[in-house]
Amino acid sequence: MAQIRKNDRVKVIAGKEQGKEGRVLKVYVEKGSALVERVNFVKRHTRPGGKGSQQGGIIEKEGPLKLSKLMLVCPKCSKPSRTGRRVLDDGSRVRYCKKCGEQIDS
Ligand SMILES: [Zn+2]
């Protein structure tokens, strides 16, 4: 189970995008990377007549960031924090914030 999941709020802790925060749009588990909303924009060239585009040009899109450079921002205490795992009475596993101890997943 990945530490970081889609729709989590994360902070970039290393690299040129360090300090930025955003929502996780997609996690590529096998690649160990994720797309974070409005972070790490990369320019992509598109061709005229290509799929879904009428005109060619340059579009900016989020590029993947290594999961190791991201840290979850706790929704309860709003601090970047490591997460732990907890097993509930019904057997389901949830993540919790190691800073404030609050459960992150519902
Ligand atoms: Zn917390």
CSV table of N, CA, C and O and ligand atoms in Angstrom, one decimal:
chain,number,residue,atom,x,y,z
A,1,MET,N,0.9,-1.2,0.0
A,1,MET,CA,0.0,0.0,0.0
A,1,MET,C,0.9,1.2,0.0
A,1,MET,O,1.8,1.4,0.8
A,2,ALA,N,0.6,2.1,-0.9
A,2,ALA,CA,1.5,3.3,-1.0
A,2,ALA,C,1.1,4.3,0.1
A,2,ALA,O,0.0,4.3,0.6
A,3,GLN,N,2.1,5.0,0.5
A,3,GLN,CA,2.0,6.0,1.5
A,3,GLN,C,1.1,7.2,1.0
A,3,GLN,O,0.4,7.8,1.7
A,4,ILE,N,1.3,7.5,-0.3
A,4,ILE,CA,0.6,8.6,-0.9
A,4,ILE,C,-0.4,8.1,-1.9
A,4,ILE,O,-0.1,7.2,-2.7
A,5,ARG,N,-1.6,8.7,-1.8
A,5,ARG,CA,-2.7,8.2,-2.7
A,5,ARG,C,-3.3,9.4,-3.4
A,5,ARG,O,-3.1,10.6,-3.0
A,6,LYS,N,-4.1,9.1,-4.4
A,6,LYS,CA,-4.8,10.1,-5.2
A,6,LYS,C,-5.6,11.0,-4.2
A,6,LYS,O,-6.2,10.4,-3.3
A,7,ASN,N,-5.7,12.3,-4.5
A,7,ASN,CA,-6.4,13.3,-3.8
A,7,ASN,C,-5.8,13.6,-2.4
A,7,ASN,O,-6.3,14.5,-1.7
A,8,ASP,N,-4.7,13.0,-2.1
A,8,ASP,CA,-3.9,13.5,-0.9
A,8,ASP,C,-3.4,14.9,-1.2
A,8,ASP,O,-3.1,15.2,-2.3
A,9,ARG,N,-3.2,15.6,-0.1
A,9,ARG,CA,-2.5,16.8,-0.2
A,9,ARG,C,-1.0,16.5,0.1
A,9,ARG,O,-0.7,15.9,1.1
A,10,VAL,N,-0.1,17.0,-0.7
A,10,VAL,CA,1.3,16.7,-0.5
A,10,VAL,C,2.2,17.9,-0.6
A,10,VAL,O,1.8,18.9,-1.2
A,11,LYS,N,3.4,17.8,0.0
A,11,LYS,CA,4.3,18.9,-0.1
A,11,LYS,C,5.6,18.3,-0.7
A,11,LYS,O,6.0,17.1,-0.4
A,12,VAL,N,6.2,19.1,-1.6
A,12,VAL,CA,7.5,18.6,-2.3
A,12,VAL,C,8.6,18.9,-1.3
A,12,VAL,O,8.8,20.1,-0.9
A,13,ILE,N,9.4,17.9,-1.0
A,13,ILE,CA,10.4,18.1,0.0
A,13,ILE,C,11.8,18.1,-0.5
A,13,ILE,O,12.8,18.3,0.2
A,14,ALA,N,11.9,17.9,-1.8
A,14,ALA,CA,13.3,17.9,-2.5
A,14,ALA,C,13.1,18.2,-3.9
A,14,ALA,O,12.1,18.2,-4.5
A,15,GLY,N,14.3,18.7,-4.5
A,15,GLY,CA,14.3,19.0,-5.9
A,15,GLY,C,13.9,20.4,-6.2
A,15,GLY,O,13.7,21.2,-5.3
A,16,LYS,N,13.8,20.7,-7.5
A,16,LYS,CA,13.5,22.1,-7.9
A,16,LYS,C,12.2,22.7,-7.5
A,16,LYS,O,11.9,23.9,-7.4
A,17,GLU,N,11.2,21.8,-7.2
A,17,GLU,CA,9.9,22.2,-6.9
A,17,GLU,C,9.7,22.2,-5.4
A,17,GLU,O,8.5,22.2,-4.9
A,18,GLN,N,10.8,22.1,-4.7
A,18,GLN,CA,10.7,22.0,-3.2
A,18,GLN,C,9.9,23.1,-2.6
A,18,GLN,O,10.0,24.3,-3.0
A,19,GLY,N,9.1,22.7,-1.6
A,19,GLY,CA,8.2,23.7,-0.9
A,19,GLY,C,6.9,23.9,-1.5
A,19,GLY,O,6.0,24.4,-0.8
A,20,LYS,N,6.6,23.4,-2.7
A,20,LYS,CA,5.3,23.5,-3.3
A,20,LYS,C,4.4,22.5,-2.7
A,20,LYS,O,4.7,21.4,-2.4
A,21,GLU,N,3.1,22.9,-2.7
A,21,GLU,CA,2.1,21.9,-2.3
A,21,GLU,C,1.0,21.8,-3.3
A,21,GLU,O,0.7,22.7,-4.0
A,22,GLY,N,0.4,20.6,-3.3
A,22,GLY,CA,-0.7,20.4,-4.2
A,22,GLY,C,-1.4,19.1,-3.9
A,22,GLY,O,-1.1,18.3,-3.1
A,23,ARG,N,-2.5,18.9,-4.7
A,23,ARG,CA,-3.3,17.7,-4.6
A,23,ARG,C,-2.8,16.6,-5.6
A,23,ARG,O,-2.4,17.0,-6.7
A,24,VAL,N,-2.7,15.4,-5.1
A,24,VAL,CA,-2.2,14.3,-6.0
A,24,VAL,C,-3.3,14.0,-7.0
A,24,VAL,O,-4.5,13.7,-6.7
A,25,LEU,N,-2.9,14.1,-8.3
A,25,LEU,CA,-3.9,13.8,-9.4
A,25,LEU,C,-3.9,12.3,-9.7
A,25,LEU,O,-4.9,11.7,-10.1
A,26,LYS,N,-2.7,11.8,-9.7
A,26,LYS,CA,-2.5,10.4,-10.1
A,26,LYS,C,-1.2,9.8,-9.5
A,26,LYS,O,-0.3,10.5,-9.3
A,27,VAL,N,-1.3,8.5,-9.1
A,27,VAL,CA,-0.1,7.9,-8.6
A,27,VAL,C,0.3,6.7,-9.5
A,27,VAL,O,-0.6,5.9,-9.9
A,28,TYR,N,1.5,6.7,-9.9
A,28,TYR,CA,2.0,5.6,-10.8
A,28,TYR,C,2.8,4.7,-9.8
A,28,TYR,O,4.0,4.9,-9.6
A,29,VAL,N,2.1,3.7,-9.3
A,29,VAL,CA,2.7,2.9,-8.3
A,29,VAL,C,3.9,2.1,-8.8
A,29,VAL,O,5.0,2.1,-8.1
A,30,GLU,N,3.8,1.6,-10.0
A,30,GLU,CA,5.0,0.8,-10.5
A,30,GLU,C,6.2,1.7,-10.8
A,30,GLU,O,7.3,1.2,-10.8
A,31,LYS,N,5.9,2.9,-11.1
A,31,LYS,CA,7.1,3.8,-11.4
A,31,LYS,C,7.5,4.6,-10.2
A,31,LYS,O,8.5,5.3,-10.2
A,32,GLY,N,6.8,4.5,-9.1
A,32,GLY,CA,7.1,5.2,-7.9
A,32,GLY,C,7.0,6.7,-8.0
A,32,GLY,O,7.8,7.5,-7.5
A,33,SER,N,6.1,7.2,-8.8
A,33,SER,CA,6.0,8.6,-9.0
A,33,SER,C,4.5,9.0,-9.0
A,33,SER,O,3.6,8.2,-9.0
A,34,ALA,N,4.3,10.3,-9.0
A,34,ALA,CA,2.9,10.8,-9.0
A,34,ALA,C,2.8,12.2,-9.7
A,34,ALA,O,3.8,12.9,-9.8
A,35,LEU,N,1.6,12.5,-10.1
A,35,LEU,CA,1.3,13.8,-10.7
A,35,LEU,C,0.7,14.7,-9.6
A,35,LEU,O,-0.2,14.2,-8.9
A,36,VAL,N,1.2,15.9,-9.4
A,36,VAL,CA,0.6,16.8,-8.4
A,36,VAL,C,0.1,18.0,-9.0
A,36,VAL,O,0.8,18.6,-9.9
A,37,GLU,N,-1.1,18.4,-8.7
A,37,GLU,CA,-1.8,19.5,-9.3
A,37,GLU,C,-0.9,20.8,-9.3
A,37,GLU,O,-0.5,21.2,-8.2
A,38,ARG,N,-0.7,21.4,-10.4
A,38,ARG,CA,0.0,22.6,-10.6
A,38,ARG,C,1.5,22.6,-10.1
A,38,ARG,O,2.1,23.6,-9.8
A,39,VAL,N,2.0,21.4,-10.0
A,39,VAL,CA,3.4,21.3,-9.6
A,39,VAL,C,4.2,20.6,-10.6
A,39,VAL,O,3.7,19.6,-11.2
A,40,ASN,N,5.4,21.1,-10.9
A,40,ASN,CA,6.3,20.5,-11.9
A,40,ASN,C,5.7,20.5,-13.3
A,40,ASN,O,5.7,19.5,-14.0
A,41,PHE,N,5.3,21.7,-13.7
A,41,PHE,CA,4.8,21.8,-15.1
A,41,PHE,C,5.9,21.6,-16.1
A,41,PHE,O,7.0,22.1,-15.9
A,42,VAL,N,5.6,20.8,-17.1
A,42,VAL,CA,6.5,20.6,-18.2
A,42,VAL,C,5.8,21.0,-19.5
A,42,VAL,O,4.6,20.8,-19.6
A,43,LYS,N,6.6,21.5,-20.4
A,43,LYS,CA,6.0,21.9,-21.7
A,43,LYS,C,6.0,20.7,-22.6
A,43,LYS,O,6.9,20.0,-22.7
A,44,ARG,N,4.8,20.6,-23.3
A,44,ARG,CA,4.7,19.5,-24.2
A,44,ARG,C,4.3,20.1,-25.6
A,44,ARG,O,3.4,21.0,-25.6
A,45,HIS,N,4.9,19.6,-26.6
A,45,HIS,CA,4.5,20.1,-27.9
A,45,HIS,C,3.4,19.2,-28.5
A,45,HIS,O,3.5,18.0,-28.4
A,46,THR,N,2.4,19.9,-29.0
A,46,THR,CA,1.4,19.1,-29.7
A,46,THR,C,1.3,19.4,-31.1
A,46,THR,O,1.7,20.4,-31.6
A,47,ARG,N,0.9,18.4,-31.9
A,47,ARG,CA,0.9,18.6,-33.3
A,47,ARG,C,-0.5,18.9,-33.8
A,47,ARG,O,-1.5,18.3,-33.3
A,48,PRO,N,-0.6,19.7,-34.9
A,48,PRO,CA,-1.9,19.9,-35.4
A,48,PRO,C,-2.5,18.6,-35.9
A,48,PRO,O,-1.8,17.8,-36.5
A,49,GLY,N,-3.8,18.5,-35.7
A,49,GLY,CA,-4.6,17.4,-36.2
A,49,GLY,C,-4.4,16.1,-35.4
A,49,GLY,O,-4.9,15.1,-35.7
A,50,GLY,N,-3.7,16.3,-34.3
A,50,GLY,CA,-3.5,15.1,-33.4
A,50,GLY,C,-4.8,14.8,-32.7
A,50,GLY,O,-5.7,15.6,-32.8
A,51,LYS,N,-4.8,13.8,-32.0
A,51,LYS,CA,-6.0,13.4,-31.2
A,51,LYS,C,-6.4,14.5,-30.3
A,51,LYS,O,-5.6,14.9,-29.4
A,52,GLY,N,-7.6,15.0,-30.4
A,52,GLY,CA,-8.1,15.9,-29.4
A,52,GLY,C,-7.6,17.3,-29.6
A,52,GLY,O,-8.0,18.2,-28.8
A,53,SER,N,-6.8,17.6,-30.6
A,53,SER,CA,-6.3,19.0,-30.7
A,53,SER,C,-6.4,19.4,-32.1
A,53,SER,O,-6.0,18.8,-33.1
A,54,GLN,N,-7.0,20.6,-32.3
A,54,GLN,CA,-7.2,21.2,-33.6
A,54,GLN,C,-5.9,21.9,-34.1
A,54,GLN,O,-5.5,21.8,-35.2
A,55,GLN,N,-5.3,22.6,-33.1
A,55,GLN,CA,-4.1,23.3,-33.4
A,55,GLN,C,-2.9,22.8,-32.7
A,55,GLN,O,-3.0,22.2,-31.7
A,56,GLY,N,-1.7,23.0,-33.4
A,56,GLY,CA,-0.5,22.6,-32.7
A,56,GLY,C,-0.1,23.6,-31.8
A,56,GLY,O,-0.6,24.7,-31.8
A,57,GLY,N,0.9,23.3,-30.9
A,57,GLY,CA,1.3,24.4,-30.0
A,57,GLY,C,2.0,23.7,-28.8
A,57,GLY,O,2.3,22.6,-28.8
A,58,ILE,N,2.2,24.6,-27.8
A,58,ILE,CA,2.8,24.1,-26.6
A,58,ILE,C,1.8,24.1,-25.5
A,58,ILE,O,1.2,25.2,-25.3
A,59,ILE,N,1.6,23.1,-24.8
A,59,ILE,CA,0.8,23.1,-23.6
A,59,ILE,C,1.6,22.7,-22.4
A,59,ILE,O,2.6,22.0,-22.5
A,60,GLU,N,1.2,23.2,-21.3
A,60,GLU,CA,1.9,22.9,-20.1
A,60,GLU,C,1.1,21.9,-19.3
A,60,GLU,O,-0.1,22.0,-19.1
A,61,LYS,N,1.8,20.9,-18.8
A,61,LYS,CA,1.1,19.8,-18.1
A,61,LYS,C,2.0,19.4,-16.9
A,61,LYS,O,3.2,19.6,-16.9
A,62,GLU,N,1.3,18.8,-15.9
A,62,GLU,CA,2.1,18.4,-14.8
A,62,GLU,C,3.0,17.2,-15.2
A,62,GLU,O,2.5,16.3,-15.9
A,63,GLY,N,4.2,17.2,-14.7
A,63,GLY,CA,5.1,16.1,-15.0
A,63,GLY,C,5.2,15.3,-13.7
A,63,GLY,O,5.0,15.8,-12.6
A,64,PRO,N,5.5,14.0,-13.8
A,64,PRO,CA,5.6,13.1,-12.6
A,64,PRO,C,6.7,13.5,-11.7
A,64,PRO,O,7.8,14.0,-12.1
A,65,LEU,N,6.5,13.4,-10.4
A,65,LEU,CA,7.5,13.6,-9.4
A,65,LEU,C,7.7,12.3,-8.6
A,65,LEU,O,6.7,11.5,-8.4
A,66,LYS,N,8.9,12.1,-8.2
A,66,LYS,CA,9.2,10.8,-7.4
A,66,LYS,C,8.4,10.9,-6.1
A,66,LYS,O,8.4,11.9,-5.4
A,67,LEU,N,7.9,9.8,-5.7
A,67,LEU,CA,7.1,9.7,-4.5
A,67,LEU,C,8.1,10.0,-3.3
A,67,LEU,O,7.7,10.5,-2.3
A,68,SER,N,9.3,9.7,-3.5
A,68,SER,CA,10.3,9.9,-2.4
A,68,SER,C,10.5,11.4,-2.1
A,68,SER,O,11.1,11.8,-1.1
A,69,LYS,N,10.1,12.2,-3.1
A,69,LYS,CA,10.3,13.7,-2.9
A,69,LYS,C,9.0,14.3,-2.4
A,69,LYS,O,8.9,15.5,-2.3
A,70,LEU,N,8.0,13.5,-2.1
A,70,LEU,CA,6.7,14.0,-1.7
A,70,LEU,C,6.4,13.6,-0.3
A,70,LEU,O,6.8,12.5,0.1
A,71,MET,N,5.8,14.5,0.5
A,71,MET,CA,5.4,14.1,1.8
A,71,MET,C,3.9,14.5,2.0
A,71,MET,O,3.5,15.6,1.6
A,72,LEU,N,3.2,13.6,2.6
A,72,LEU,CA,1.8,13.9,2.8
A,72,LEU,C,1.6,15.0,3.8
A,72,LEU,O,2.3,15.1,4.8
A,73,VAL,N,0.7,15.9,3.5
A,73,VAL,CA,0.3,17.0,4.4
A,73,VAL,C,-0.9,16.5,5.1
A,73,VAL,O,-2.0,16.2,4.5
A,74,CYS,N,-0.8,16.4,6.4
A,74,CYS,CA,-1.9,15.9,7.2
A,74,CYS,C,-3.1,16.8,7.2
A,74,CYS,O,-3.0,18.0,7.4
A,75,PRO,N,-4.3,16.3,6.8
A,75,PRO,CA,-5.5,17.2,6.7
A,75,PRO,C,-5.9,17.7,8.1
A,75,PRO,O,-6.7,18.6,8.2
A,76,LYS,N,-5.5,17.0,9.1
A,76,LYS,CA,-5.9,17.4,10.5
A,76,LYS,C,-5.0,18.5,11.1
A,76,LYS,O,-5.5,19.5,11.6
A,77,CYS,N,-3.7,18.3,11.0
A,77,CYS,CA,-2.8,19.3,11.6
A,77,CYS,C,-2.1,20.2,10.6
A,77,CYS,O,-1.4,21.1,10.9
A,78,SER,N,-2.4,20.0,9.3
A,78,SER,CA,-1.8,20.7,8.2
A,78,SER,C,-0.3,20.8,8.1
A,78,SER,O,0.3,21.7,7.7
A,79,LYS,N,0.3,19.8,8.7
A,79,LYS,CA,1.8,19.7,8.6
A,79,LYS,C,2.2,18.5,7.8
A,79,LYS,O,1.6,17.5,7.8
A,80,PRO,N,3.3,18.7,7.1
A,80,PRO,CA,3.9,17.5,6.3
A,80,PRO,C,4.3,16.5,7.4
A,80,PRO,O,5.0,16.8,8.3
A,81,SER,N,3.8,15.3,7.2
A,81,SER,CA,4.1,14.3,8.2
A,81,SER,C,4.3,12.9,7.7
A,81,SER,O,3.7,12.6,6.6
A,82,ARG,N,5.0,12.1,8.4
A,82,ARG,CA,5.0,10.7,8.0
A,82,ARG,C,3.7,10.0,8.5
A,82,ARG,O,3.1,10.5,9.4
A,83,THR,N,3.4,9.0,7.8
A,83,THR,CA,2.2,8.3,8.2
A,83,THR,C,2.5,6.9,8.7
A,83,THR,O,3.5,6.3,8.4
A,84,GLY,N,1.7,6.5,9.6
A,84,GLY,CA,1.8,5.1,10.2
A,84,GLY,C,0.5,4.4,9.7
A,84,GLY,O,-0.4,4.9,9.2
A,85,ARG,N,0.5,3.1,10.0
A,85,ARG,CA,-0.6,2.3,9.7
A,85,ARG,C,-1.3,1.8,11.0
A,85,ARG,O,-0.6,1.5,11.9
A,86,ARG,N,-2.6,1.7,10.9
A,86,ARG,CA,-3.3,1.2,12.0
A,86,ARG,C,-4.4,0.3,11.5
A,86,ARG,O,-5.0,0.5,10.5
A,87,VAL,N,-4.6,-0.8,12.2
A,87,VAL,CA,-5.6,-1.7,11.8
A,87,VAL,C,-6.8,-1.6,12.8
A,87,VAL,O,-6.7,-1.6,14.0
A,88,LEU,N,-8.0,-1.3,12.2
A,88,LEU,CA,-9.2,-1.0,13.0
A,88,LEU,C,-9.8,-2.4,13.4
A,88,LEU,O,-9.4,-3.4,13.0
A,89,ASP,N,-10.8,-2.3,14.3
A,89,ASP,CA,-11.5,-3.4,14.8
A,89,ASP,C,-12.1,-4.3,13.7
A,89,ASP,O,-12.1,-5.5,13.8
A,90,ASP,N,-12.5,-3.7,12.6
A,90,ASP,CA,-13.1,-4.4,11.5
A,90,ASP,C,-12.1,-5.0,10.6
A,90,ASP,O,-12.4,-5.6,9.5
A,91,GLY,N,-10.8,-4.8,10.9
A,91,GLY,CA,-9.8,-5.4,10.0
A,91,GLY,C,-9.3,-4.4,8.9
A,91,GLY,O,-8.3,-4.8,8.3
A,92,SER,N,-9.9,-3.3,8.7
A,92,SER,CA,-9.5,-2.4,7.7
A,92,SER,C,-8.2,-1.6,8.1
A,92,SER,O,-8.1,-1.3,9.3
A,93,ARG,N,-7.4,-1.3,7.2
A,93,ARG,CA,-6.2,-0.6,7.5
A,93,ARG,C,-6.3,0.9,7.2
A,93,ARG,O,-6.8,1.2,6.1
A,94,VAL,N,-5.9,1.7,8.0
A,94,VAL,CA,-6.0,3.1,7.8
A,94,VAL,C,-4.6,3.8,8.1
A,94,VAL,O,-3.8,3.2,8.8
A,95,ARG,N,-4.4,4.9,7.5
A,95,ARG,CA,-3.2,5.7,7.8
A,95,ARG,C,-3.4,6.7,8.9
A,95,ARG,O,-4.5,7.2,9.0
A,96,TYR,N,-2.5,6.9,9.6
A,96,TYR,CA,-2.6,8.0,10.6
A,96,TYR,C,-1.3,8.9,10.6
A,96,TYR,O,-0.3,8.5,10.2
A,97,CYS,N,-1.5,10.1,11.1
A,97,CYS,CA,-0.5,11.0,11.1
A,97,CYS,C,0.4,10.8,12.3
A,97,CYS,O,-0.1,10.7,13.4
A,98,LYS,N,1.7,10.7,12.1
A,98,LYS,CA,2.6,10.5,13.2
A,98,LYS,C,2.9,11.7,14.0
A,98,LYS,O,3.4,11.7,15.1
A,99,LYS,N,2.5,12.9,13.5
A,99,LYS,CA,2.6,14.1,14.2
A,99,LYS,C,1.5,14.3,15.3
A,99,LYS,O,1.8,14.5,16.4
A,100,CYS,N,0.3,14.3,14.8
A,100,CYS,CA,-0.8,14.5,15.7
A,100,CYS,C,-1.5,13.3,16.1
A,100,CYS,O,-2.4,13.3,17.0
A,101,GLY,N,-1.3,12.2,15.5
A,101,GLY,CA,-1.9,10.9,15.8
A,101,GLY,C,-3.3,10.7,15.3
A,101,GLY,O,-3.9,9.7,15.5
A,102,GLU,N,-3.8,11.7,14.5
A,102,GLU,CA,-5.1,11.6,13.9
A,102,GLU,C,-5.2,10.7,12.8
A,102,GLU,O,-4.2,10.6,12.0
A,103,GLN,N,-6.3,10.0,12.6
A,103,GLN,CA,-6.5,9.1,11.5
A,103,GLN,C,-6.7,9.9,10.2
A,103,GLN,O,-7.4,10.9,10.2
A,104,ILE,N,-6.0,9.5,9.1
A,104,ILE,CA,-6.1,10.3,7.9
A,104,ILE,C,-7.2,9.7,7.0
A,104,ILE,O,-8.0,10.5,6.4
A,105,ASP,N,-7.3,8.4,6.9
A,105,ASP,CA,-8.3,7.8,6.1
A,105,ASP,C,-9.6,7.6,6.9
A,105,ASP,O,-9.5,7.4,8.1
A,106,SER,N,-10.7,7.8,6.2
A,106,SER,CA,-12.0,7.5,6.9
A,106,SER,C,-12.4,6.1,6.7
A,106,SER,O,-12.0,5.4,5.8
B,1,ZN,ZN,-1.5,15.5,11.8
